[in-house]
Amino acid sequence: MVTASAAGQTLREAPASITLIDREELALKPVMDLGQLLGSVEGVTLQRSGNLAPRVQLRGLDAAYTLILIDGKRVNSTSASFRGNDYDTGWVPAEMIERIEVVRGPMSSLYGSDAIGGVVNIITRRIGEAWHGSIGADYIRQQDRDAGDTRKGTFSVSGPLVAGKLGLKVYGSRDERDADGAVNDSGQAGMPYNENRSVHATVAWTPSENHDLDLGVDDSYRDHDGFEMKRQTGSLTWRGRYDFGSAEAIAYRDRTRNLTGSISGEINPNRSLLTSASGKLTLDTLERQTLTFGGEVRKEELHDPANLGGWPGSDGYGQNPDTSVQQEALFVEDEIVLHQDLRLTLGDRFDHHENFGGHHSPRAYLVWNADEAITVKAGWARAFRAPTLLQNSPNWGSVSCGSATTGCYVIGSTDLKPETSTSYELGVLIDRGRWGGGFTLFRTDLEDMIDITSRTRDTALAPSYPNFVGFLADGRPIFAYQNIARVRTQGLEANARILLGEDWSVRANYTYLDATNLSYDTPRPMVYKPEHSANVNLQWQASERIGLGLQARYVGRQYTSVYANAANNLSKRGYVLADLTSSWKLGRHLTLRAGALNLADHSVDRDNSSDYNEEGRRWYASMTASF
């Protein structure tokens, strides 16, 4: 494991609650967006408002509190730069992923702002010592012919250019989902048209036995219902191994262009640029200690002519379409062996933010191997999250309240304070070989949460809102982002696995989640936070070449809209979805897969614009040819 600590560790020893998704699980069924797969992890819920692609929430905190990494490098096109997008779990095709490490709980001591909820690190396949490649094709056919079918193609090739010295990796994919027709009895729109394309290349150079240098570039394009985004990245990674430990340095640049903006019926292009440099040094020759320290410099820039020019109709409107912010950080982590079976990890990160000064994010985590099979973990952490570029800029504004012309207008604010959190967890892991499992109790208290839900298009009611600013020249009310009091999320995560003979295996997990907004006189539930959720995965290896599987997912009752008057709250009933999967290996180089998604055809239609659909029964077939 590489995500949960400054130095690589085993899952059992890692100072965090972690779920690993490996290549075998990624290959069970076609995955167009990783959010679909991550929803089967304990502690993970999905934010699905308005039929957008699912966004990952960890332990009841919204998607903005989940840091997405690709090979340890942060992805930056979330609401930090572009309000309302749903792109960040789809930049890497699932076929090119070696594993995904999902770390639940705050990781700000290593990664800084945006990691209050946790981290999802997508780790791509490395270059091998021989040439390998593959091509793949997937097709998903809807049983309801008013719903849109999906097609996907992938390719990959990697290997040595100079044995032991120089290697190359190239991969790419394209997928397309047709738009739904009239699939909802309520008259609400179904799933929109989606298209995703990506290509990646890495050149790896090993100048000596103890040094590696990787140069990587990405070019990606996504079209979600006519909203188009292009992302281009470049990175240079150096790794060194020494008698006293190891070192790593990364230079990274992420340029993302929002080609259409975020307002239906309008073309308002904007673009963001993330530039970062980071490094760390790990000393593992100290007696009973592994000490790591490092730092990071990061600058975020946004160019947005439509939304960064001040209030429409005001003097100087549209004159300054640029904003930026820079922050620097130093971090240290010390893993101390208190006893051969007891390890204490202490860490702290100091971030200096251009607009908010310095903030510490300390963490303490204890791992006790009670015996060969039982591990007890306990942790405490403090974390902070600075307002995003949009939230903190007084010149940034966007239409809202459901209309670009008659709704309301939301703006950034320089009065915002950073959000802070305190988290606790206690867990037990059991590994008895053929069976195992565990459970974790968790709680997070989030203070000064930044919020914009307090808004209305009602011009008479608007002045009574605490974050009301004024009116535009055309009469629309204006509301600013604000710090509200606090949010509490707490609950239980549990998982179990068992081998039923040599060919059968079962894995299951369950999450109980209590997510409450305590900012009001009467506590309110939070949207898209089901109280109960569960997953079961049954696998049968019928023969050396044939495998069959059944996966079932339960999503409990959840709120989709919450109001001051609880009688007006809207909720979605609980439901169960099941998928049937199969794979057949034809020789060494060809694998066929087929099955049914939502086998019972238990479709869930939305009845208002803030709700979402669960698609009905679909049949799929896929092929992968490798060499």
XYZ file of C-alpha atoms in Angstrom:
627
model
C 0.000 0.000 0.000
C 1.365 3.426 -0.938
C -1.421 5.882 -0.192
C -2.036 5.679 3.559
C 1.478 6.462 4.747
C 4.606 8.188 3.554
C 6.302 4.799 3.060
C 4.807 1.699 1.428
C 3.216 -0.789 3.827
C 1.074 -3.880 3.884
C -2.681 -3.525 4.224
C -2.555 -4.928 7.749
C 0.182 -2.560 8.937
C -1.065 0.593 7.189
C -2.168 3.358 9.619
C -5.613 3.874 8.085
C -8.844 2.148 7.025
C -8.227 0.973 3.479
C -10.042 -1.002 0.807
C -8.100 -2.363 -2.138
C -9.764 -2.948 -5.520
C -7.500 -5.119 -7.684
C -7.403 -5.931 -11.390
C -9.509 -9.077 -10.968
C -12.399 -7.096 -9.491
C -12.049 -4.355 -12.088
C -12.451 -6.993 -14.820
C -15.659 -8.564 -13.499
C -17.982 -6.339 -15.542
C -17.782 -3.314 -17.843
C -17.020 -0.102 -15.974
C -17.532 3.181 -17.825
C -16.919 5.373 -14.762
C -15.064 4.278 -11.625
C -17.717 5.859 -9.445
C -19.997 2.965 -10.385
C -17.470 0.511 -8.941
C -16.415 2.553 -5.911
C -20.024 2.574 -4.711
C -19.554 -1.071 -3.696
C -16.889 -0.181 -1.096
C -17.876 0.084 2.555
C -18.009 3.672 3.771
C -18.569 4.991 0.233
C -21.807 6.592 -0.934
C -22.477 8.199 -4.300
C -23.688 11.703 -5.054
C -25.936 11.350 -8.094
C -27.990 14.542 -8.353
C -29.587 15.194 -11.720
C -28.394 12.011 -13.481
C -24.791 13.171 -13.447
C -22.057 10.558 -13.292
C -21.718 9.313 -9.696
C -19.366 11.300 -7.470
C -17.589 9.593 -4.583
C -18.393 10.508 -0.972
C -16.384 9.017 1.894
C -17.980 8.549 5.311
C -20.852 10.897 4.579
C -18.802 13.898 3.443
C -19.570 15.367 0.020
C -17.453 14.620 -3.051
C -15.514 17.882 -2.623
C -13.896 16.342 0.492
C -12.569 13.309 -1.422
C -9.139 13.764 -2.973
C -8.742 11.894 -6.278
C -5.187 10.909 -7.210
C -3.804 9.200 -10.313
C -0.478 7.534 -9.508
C -0.172 9.868 -6.526
C -0.844 13.069 -8.506
C -3.960 15.088 -7.712
C -6.777 15.612 -10.195
C -7.982 19.189 -10.250
C -11.157 19.598 -12.323
C -13.622 19.200 -9.447
C -15.600 22.133 -8.064
C -12.267 23.661 -7.059
C -12.187 25.063 -10.593
C -15.461 24.251 -12.334
C -18.697 24.288 -10.375
C -21.045 21.370 -10.940
C -18.948 18.960 -13.012
C -18.854 15.149 -12.681
C -15.622 14.206 -14.424
C -12.932 13.199 -11.971
C -13.517 9.449 -11.604
C -13.387 8.841 -15.349
C -10.044 10.081 -16.617
C -8.403 6.621 -16.581
C -9.988 3.610 -18.321
C -10.555 0.739 -15.900
C -8.630 -1.694 -18.113
C -5.401 0.263 -17.564
C -5.594 0.259 -13.756
C -3.435 -2.015 -11.624
C -5.347 -1.296 -8.410
C -7.328 1.376 -6.573
C -6.558 2.232 -2.970
C -9.521 3.764 -1.135
C -8.426 5.383 2.149
C -11.378 6.285 4.351
C -10.763 9.018 6.882
C -8.767 12.257 6.791
C -5.351 12.195 5.125
C -4.575 15.915 5.325
C -1.376 15.204 7.278
C 0.097 13.915 3.997
C -2.011 15.449 1.226
C -3.316 18.698 2.679
C -6.561 20.403 1.760
C -9.322 18.352 0.040
C -8.442 15.106 1.878
C -10.749 15.593 4.878
C -12.982 12.705 3.824
C -10.212 10.510 2.455
C -8.275 9.647 -0.681
C -8.915 7.547 -3.784
C -5.589 6.720 -5.446
C -5.864 5.194 -8.935
C -2.641 3.318 -9.677
C -1.979 2.419 -13.303
C -0.140 -0.613 -14.616
C 3.665 -0.450 -14.689
C 5.974 -1.234 -17.568
C 7.150 -4.865 -17.542
C 10.366 -6.538 -18.622
C 8.791 -7.925 -21.826
C 6.427 -6.478 -24.409
C 2.739 -6.906 -23.616
C -0.382 -5.439 -25.137
C -4.136 -5.796 -25.412
C -7.189 -4.600 -27.266
C -10.673 -4.740 -25.819
C -14.264 -4.040 -26.780
C -17.435 -3.785 -24.655
C -21.060 -3.459 -25.661
C -23.997 -2.889 -23.298
C -27.503 -3.286 -24.732
C -30.500 -1.911 -22.890
C -33.505 -4.180 -22.597
C -35.668 -1.059 -22.671
C -35.089 0.129 -26.237
C -35.917 3.707 -25.219
C -32.761 3.685 -23.112
C -29.302 4.318 -24.545
C -26.785 1.591 -25.380
C -23.068 1.850 -24.586
C -19.961 0.990 -26.626
C -16.330 1.015 -25.553
C -12.933 0.225 -27.086
C -9.510 0.122 -25.413
C -5.891 -0.599 -26.322
C -2.605 -0.830 -24.450
C 0.996 -1.698 -25.221
C 4.089 -1.595 -23.008
C 7.585 -2.985 -22.877
C 11.312 -2.287 -22.987
C 12.896 -0.115 -25.665
C 16.329 -0.836 -24.222
C 16.447 -3.822 -21.883
C 16.870 -2.736 -18.276
C 17.224 0.930 -19.234
C 14.333 2.383 -21.212
C 10.665 1.403 -21.387
C 7.451 2.667 -22.957
C 3.769 2.441 -21.985
C 0.904 3.670 -24.186
C -2.809 3.139 -23.645
C -6.085 4.690 -24.710
C -9.840 4.244 -24.777
C -13.077 5.605 -26.172
C -16.594 4.977 -24.894
C -19.978 6.374 -25.849
C -23.426 6.112 -24.289
C -26.498 7.084 -26.289
C -29.026 9.392 -24.668
C -32.217 7.949 -23.221
C -35.566 8.545 -24.790
C -38.824 8.560 -22.798
C -37.799 6.134 -20.053
C -39.477 7.856 -17.080
C -43.215 7.835 -16.469
C -42.800 11.115 -14.554
C -41.644 12.968 -17.670
C -38.192 13.723 -16.235
C -35.248 13.325 -18.608
C -33.326 10.057 -18.535
C -29.595 9.513 -18.777
C -27.877 11.977 -21.153
C -25.418 11.350 -23.977
C -21.867 10.698 -22.735
C -18.630 10.357 -24.666
C -15.149 9.867 -23.215
C -11.774 9.606 -24.970
C -8.268 9.347 -23.530
C -4.715 8.500 -24.515
C -1.674 8.212 -22.244
C 2.055 7.630 -22.743
C 4.877 7.075 -20.260
C 8.589 6.764 -20.967
C 10.516 5.157 -18.093
C 14.294 5.529 -17.860
C 16.473 3.597 -15.394
C 19.899 5.280 -15.616
C 21.264 3.085 -12.796
C 20.140 0.268 -10.568
C 18.903 2.599 -7.829
C 17.332 5.415 -9.826
C 14.171 5.655 -11.958
C 12.846 8.541 -14.028
C 9.317 8.535 -15.548
C 7.964 11.083 -18.030
C 4.201 10.857 -18.551
C 1.661 12.747 -20.675
C -2.152 12.488 -20.881
C -4.734 13.840 -23.274
C -8.415 13.298 -22.383
C -11.788 14.512 -23.605
C -15.211 14.125 -21.986
C -18.642 15.170 -23.252
C -21.462 14.852 -20.722
C -24.785 15.965 -22.144
C -23.144 18.602 -24.337
C -20.823 19.870 -21.594
C -17.321 19.260 -22.931
C -14.040 19.162 -21.068
C -10.466 18.531 -22.224
C -7.594 17.684 -19.901
C -3.894 17.531 -20.675
C -1.250 16.660 -18.116
C 2.485 16.195 -17.972
C 4.559 14.770 -15.136
C 8.158 13.963 -14.335
C 8.788 11.527 -11.474
C 12.161 10.578 -10.013
C 12.698 7.798 -7.476
C 15.954 6.942 -5.742
C 16.933 4.084 -3.424
C 19.818 4.363 -0.989
C 21.385 2.465 1.901
C 19.667 4.823 4.344
C 16.219 4.824 2.698
C 14.514 6.229 -0.375
C 13.565 9.509 -2.029
C 11.004 10.718 -4.544
C 10.330 13.955 -6.409
C 7.409 14.818 -8.721
C 6.850 17.806 -11.010
C 3.310 17.949 -12.376
C 1.176 20.174 -14.606
C -2.568 19.739 -15.220
C -4.309 21.939 -17.814
C -8.076 21.496 -18.005
C -10.345 23.359 -20.422
C -14.068 23.557 -19.858
C -15.078 24.067 -23.483
C -18.742 24.938 -22.922
C -19.011 26.185 -19.339
C -21.657 24.915 -16.930
C -24.869 26.706 -17.964
C -27.353 24.931 -20.233
C -27.920 26.761 -23.517
C -24.852 28.965 -23.148
C -21.230 28.699 -24.337
C -18.928 30.132 -21.664
C -15.522 28.429 -21.964
C -13.026 28.625 -19.127
C -9.795 26.890 -18.176
C -7.734 25.968 -15.143
C -4.063 25.239 -14.603
C -2.516 23.316 -11.714
C 1.269 23.366 -11.316
C 2.920 21.487 -8.478
C 6.270 20.196 -7.294
C 6.642 17.799 -4.382
C 9.253 15.583 -2.822
C 9.873 13.312 0.151
C 12.773 11.520 1.836
C 12.303 8.345 3.890
C 14.889 7.183 6.431
C 14.479 3.534 7.400
C 17.837 2.854 9.055
C 16.877 4.503 12.347
C 16.443 2.157 15.284
C 12.761 1.208 15.678
C 11.656 4.166 13.539
C 10.856 5.040 9.934
C 11.001 8.784 9.456
C 9.681 10.573 6.376
C 9.660 14.270 5.657
C 8.885 16.267 2.553
C 7.180 19.249 1.032
C 5.029 20.594 -1.758
C 4.514 23.823 -3.680
C 1.238 24.118 -5.567
C -0.319 26.912 -7.639
C -3.861 26.904 -9.033
C -4.953 29.335 -11.755
C -8.362 29.939 -13.296
C -9.315 31.920 -16.414
C -13.087 32.397 -16.626
C -14.294 35.387 -18.706
C -17.978 34.624 -18.115
C -17.932 34.181 -14.334
C -14.882 36.040 -13.006
C -15.753 39.557 -14.109
C -17.837 40.699 -11.152
C -21.589 41.158 -10.981
C -23.442 41.489 -14.304
C -24.382 45.122 -14.857
C -21.807 46.501 -12.406
C -19.019 48.941 -13.233
C -15.958 47.167 -14.614
C -17.903 43.979 -15.312
C -15.801 41.448 -17.244
C -12.504 43.323 -16.967
C -10.511 40.789 -14.899
C -11.205 37.159 -15.869
C -8.280 35.646 -13.923
C -7.627 34.482 -10.383
C -4.997 32.294 -8.749
C -3.842 30.965 -5.397
C -0.600 29.408 -4.185
C 0.247 27.356 -1.151
C 3.336 25.661 0.230
C 3.549 22.774 2.651
C 5.991 20.804 4.776
C 5.103 17.438 6.289
C 6.688 14.870 8.550
C 5.638 11.346 9.512
C 7.309 9.042 12.025
C 6.406 5.386 12.396
C 7.613 4.220 15.812
C 7.864 0.549 16.767
C 6.812 0.637 20.418
C 6.844 -3.164 20.555
C 7.253 -5.856 17.927
C 3.440 -5.993 17.703
C 2.651 -2.333 18.382
C 3.312 0.608 16.045
C 2.516 4.268 16.508
C 2.434 6.647 13.539
C 2.656 10.363 14.250
C 2.392 12.927 11.489
C 1.814 16.591 10.831
C 1.574 18.800 7.783
C 1.946 22.561 7.865
C 0.259 24.328 4.959
C 0.804 27.983 4.239
C -2.049 29.291 2.119
C -1.722 32.570 0.240
C -5.064 33.833 1.559
C -5.429 32.054 4.901
C -1.952 31.770 6.367
C -0.649 28.687 8.163
C -2.565 25.593 9.288
C -1.434 22.368 10.948
C -2.976 18.968 10.163
C -1.730 16.525 12.823
C -2.498 12.815 12.978
C -1.849 9.938 15.404
C -2.535 6.305 14.573
C -1.941 3.110 16.545
C -1.729 -0.378 15.004
C -1.637 -3.399 17.346
C -1.193 -6.917 16.015
C -2.902 -8.731 18.889
C -1.904 -12.094 17.395
C -1.203 -13.577 13.978
C -4.832 -13.150 12.933
C -6.207 -10.085 14.758
C -5.197 -6.454 14.275
C -6.627 -3.500 16.176
C -6.400 0.001 14.706
C -7.222 3.335 16.325
C -6.675 6.842 15.023
C -7.229 10.552 15.582
C -6.702 13.360 13.108
C -7.260 17.057 12.616
C -7.637 18.436 9.111
C -8.436 21.654 7.316
C -9.821 22.590 3.916
C -9.315 26.025 2.408
C -12.087 27.600 0.317
C -11.723 26.881 -3.380
C -10.785 29.478 -5.962
C -14.468 29.934 -6.784
C -15.705 30.143 -3.217
C -13.098 32.689 -2.152
C -13.152 35.073 -5.132
C -15.549 38.056 -4.751
C -15.434 38.567 -8.529
C -16.635 35.040 -9.293
C -20.351 34.484 -9.791
C -22.722 32.012 -11.413
C -26.412 31.722 -12.178
C -28.358 29.346 -9.954
C -31.823 28.508 -8.574
C -32.762 26.568 -11.688
C -32.635 29.315 -14.307
C -30.002 31.380 -16.122
C -32.358 34.350 -16.485
C -35.012 34.296 -13.730
C -33.255 32.393 -10.924
C -30.703 33.746 -8.468
C -26.973 34.495 -8.543
C -24.252 33.021 -6.288
C -20.868 34.641 -5.653
C -17.624 33.956 -3.823
C -16.688 35.671 -0.578
C -13.458 36.878 1.041
C -15.123 36.533 4.476
C -14.896 32.741 4.406
C -12.810 30.814 6.911
C -11.184 27.438 6.222
C -13.166 24.382 7.224
C -11.704 22.211 9.978
C -12.445 18.677 11.077
C -11.684 16.301 13.922
C -11.957 12.586 13.239
C -11.758 9.405 15.282
C -11.864 5.745 14.344
C -11.498 2.348 15.995
C -11.331 -0.871 14.012
C -10.599 -4.571 14.245
C -9.290 -6.730 11.355
C -9.394 -10.544 11.366
C -7.567 -12.796 8.927
C -7.958 -16.551 9.483
C -6.769 -17.582 6.047
C -9.912 -19.016 4.494
C -12.097 -16.436 6.179
C -11.713 -12.970 7.572
C -13.284 -9.565 7.983
C -13.477 -6.638 10.301
C -15.358 -3.582 11.451
C -14.585 0.089 12.045
C -16.404 2.700 14.106
C -15.858 6.269 12.910
C -16.876 9.833 13.638
C -16.020 13.161 11.994
C -16.986 16.610 13.286
C -16.707 19.260 10.580
C -16.658 22.909 11.644
C -17.281 26.039 9.530
C -18.530 24.037 6.562
C -18.739 26.181 3.420
C -22.237 26.178 1.978
C -24.431 27.762 -0.708
C -27.690 25.847 -0.193
C -29.192 28.938 1.470
C -30.612 30.713 -1.603
C -33.910 31.394 -3.351
C -35.286 33.068 -6.468
C -38.084 34.640 -4.378
C -37.186 38.344 -4.315
C -39.446 39.064 -1.337
C -37.985 36.262 0.775
C -34.352 36.688 -0.305
C -33.405 39.593 2.073
C -34.234 37.378 5.073
C -31.438 34.924 4.215
C -28.218 35.428 6.243
C -25.991 35.250 3.144
C -28.095 37.629 1.017
C -25.890 40.278 -0.630
C -28.209 42.346 -2.827
C -29.872 42.338 -6.238
C -28.504 42.343 -9.766
C -29.581 45.137 -12.081
C -32.215 42.795 -13.550
C -33.674 42.094 -10.084
C -32.240 38.635 -9.380
C -31.186 38.120 -5.730
C -27.496 37.523 -4.958
C -26.187 35.090 -2.342
C -22.612 34.513 -1.149
C -20.927 31.327 -0.011
C -20.936 31.197 3.781
C -19.511 29.236 6.699
C -22.290 27.416 8.510
C -21.888 25.895 11.946
C -21.082 22.211 11.739
C -21.762 18.770 10.318
C -21.385 15.424 12.072
C -20.962 12.092 10.335
C -20.597 8.864 12.255
C -21.264 5.211 11.746
C -20.026 1.662 11.310
C -18.225 -0.081 8.440
C -18.081 -3.872 8.395
C -16.799 -6.446 5.919
C -16.404 -10.216 5.699
C -15.000 -12.777 3.276
C -14.978 -16.566 3.175
C -13.712 -19.282 0.838
C -16.381 -21.935 0.380
C -14.213 -24.753 -0.910
C -11.535 -24.332 -3.551
C -13.779 -22.737 -6.166
C -16.328 -20.596 -4.285
C -15.810 -17.313 -2.465
C -18.113 -14.753 -0.860
C -17.345 -11.168 0.100
C -19.784 -8.804 1.786
C -19.792 -5.404 3.452
C -22.242 -3.187 5.306
C -22.240 0.518 6.200
C -24.356 2.318 8.774
C -24.167 6.091 8.293
C -25.582 8.923 10.379
C -24.883 12.176 8.506
C -26.451 15.227 10.165
C -26.275 18.960 9.527
C -26.161 20.550 12.990
C -26.102 24.132 11.718
C -29.756 24.839 12.503
C -31.933 24.922 15.614
C -33.336 21.574 14.502
C -30.755 19.130 13.056
C -31.354 18.178 9.437
C -30.399 15.045 7.493
C -27.985 15.382 4.576
C -28.844 14.515 0.982
C -27.588 11.378 -0.816
C -26.443 9.803 2.454
C -28.322 6.472 2.849
C -28.437 5.319 6.452
C -27.913 1.694 5.439
C -26.038 0.216 2.482
C -24.630 -3.236 1.773
C -22.885 -5.266 -0.936
C -22.475 -9.002 -1.544
C -20.180 -10.602 -4.126
C -20.365 -14.355 -4.851
C -17.729 -15.857 -7.184
C -17.481 -19.380 -8.593
C -14.456 -20.555 -10.552
C -16.272 -23.317 -12.422
C -13.091 -24.459 -14.173
C -9.639 -23.192 -14.988
C -11.124 -21.185 -17.854
C -14.690 -20.348 -16.758
C -15.729 -18.028 -13.949
C -19.201 -16.937 -12.814
C -20.252 -14.239 -10.385
C -23.263 -12.619 -8.751
C -23.019 -9.158 -7.191
C -25.840 -7.493 -5.256
C -25.983 -3.933 -3.924
C -28.468 -2.501 -1.427
C -28.903 1.270 -1.169
C -31.125 2.314 1.715
C -33.614 5.137 1.906
C -31.979 8.532 1.370
C -33.008 12.160 1.093
C -32.687 13.910 -2.262
C -33.812 17.376 -1.085
C -33.980 18.806 2.444
C -35.831 21.972 3.500
C -36.338 24.055 6.628
C -39.815 22.543 6.915
C -39.153 18.802 7.206
C -42.598 18.089 5.783
C -41.291 19.270 2.382
C -38.264 16.928 2.359
C -37.981 14.591 -0.623
C -36.584 11.088 -0.249
C -35.844 8.040 -2.339
C -36.854 4.600 -1.127
C -34.311 1.840 -0.653
C -33.635 -0.622 -3.458
C -31.552 -3.672 -4.413
C -29.662 -4.159 -7.689
C -28.005 -7.416 -8.770
C -25.561 -8.196 -11.590
C -24.717 -11.571 -13.128
C -21.208 -11.875 -14.615
C -19.256 -14.564 -16.479
C -15.845 -14.922 -18.090
C -14.369 -17.520 -20.444
C -10.671 -17.764 -21.277
C -10.083 -19.083 -24.791
C -6.449 -20.068 -24.722
C -3.753 -17.762 -23.429
C -4.637 -14.633 -25.373
C -8.412 -14.240 -25.587
C -10.999 -13.668 -22.832
C -14.738 -13.296 -23.396
C -17.142 -11.877 -20.835
C -20.925 -11.631 -20.795
C -23.716 -11.067 -18.303
C -26.682 -9.047 -17.139
C -26.622 -5.765 -15.216
C -29.594 -5.122 -12.939
C -30.650 -8.721 -13.471
C -34.071 -8.306 -11.820
C -34.869 -5.216 -13.940
C -35.530 -3.185 -10.806
C -35.383 0.251 -12.394
C -35.608 3.332 -10.172
C -36.905 6.429 -11.952
C -36.491 9.977 -10.776
C -39.575 12.102 -10.271
C -37.897 15.512 -9.878
C -34.857 17.251 -11.367
C -32.654 16.743 -8.278
C -33.222 12.979 -8.264
C -31.508 10.346 -10.431
C -32.250 7.144 -12.345
C -30.979 3.642 -11.744
C -30.982 1.981 -15.146
C -33.048 -1.111 -15.878
C -31.830 -4.480 -17.125
C -28.888 -4.379 -19.549
C -27.059 -7.184 -21.307
C -23.354 -6.921 -21.942
C -20.631 -8.689 -23.884
C -16.928 -7.921 -23.944
C -13.735 -9.256 -25.467
C -10.093 -8.789 -24.541
C -7.271 -10.018 -26.738
C -3.756 -9.858 -25.314
C -0.234 -10.710 -26.339
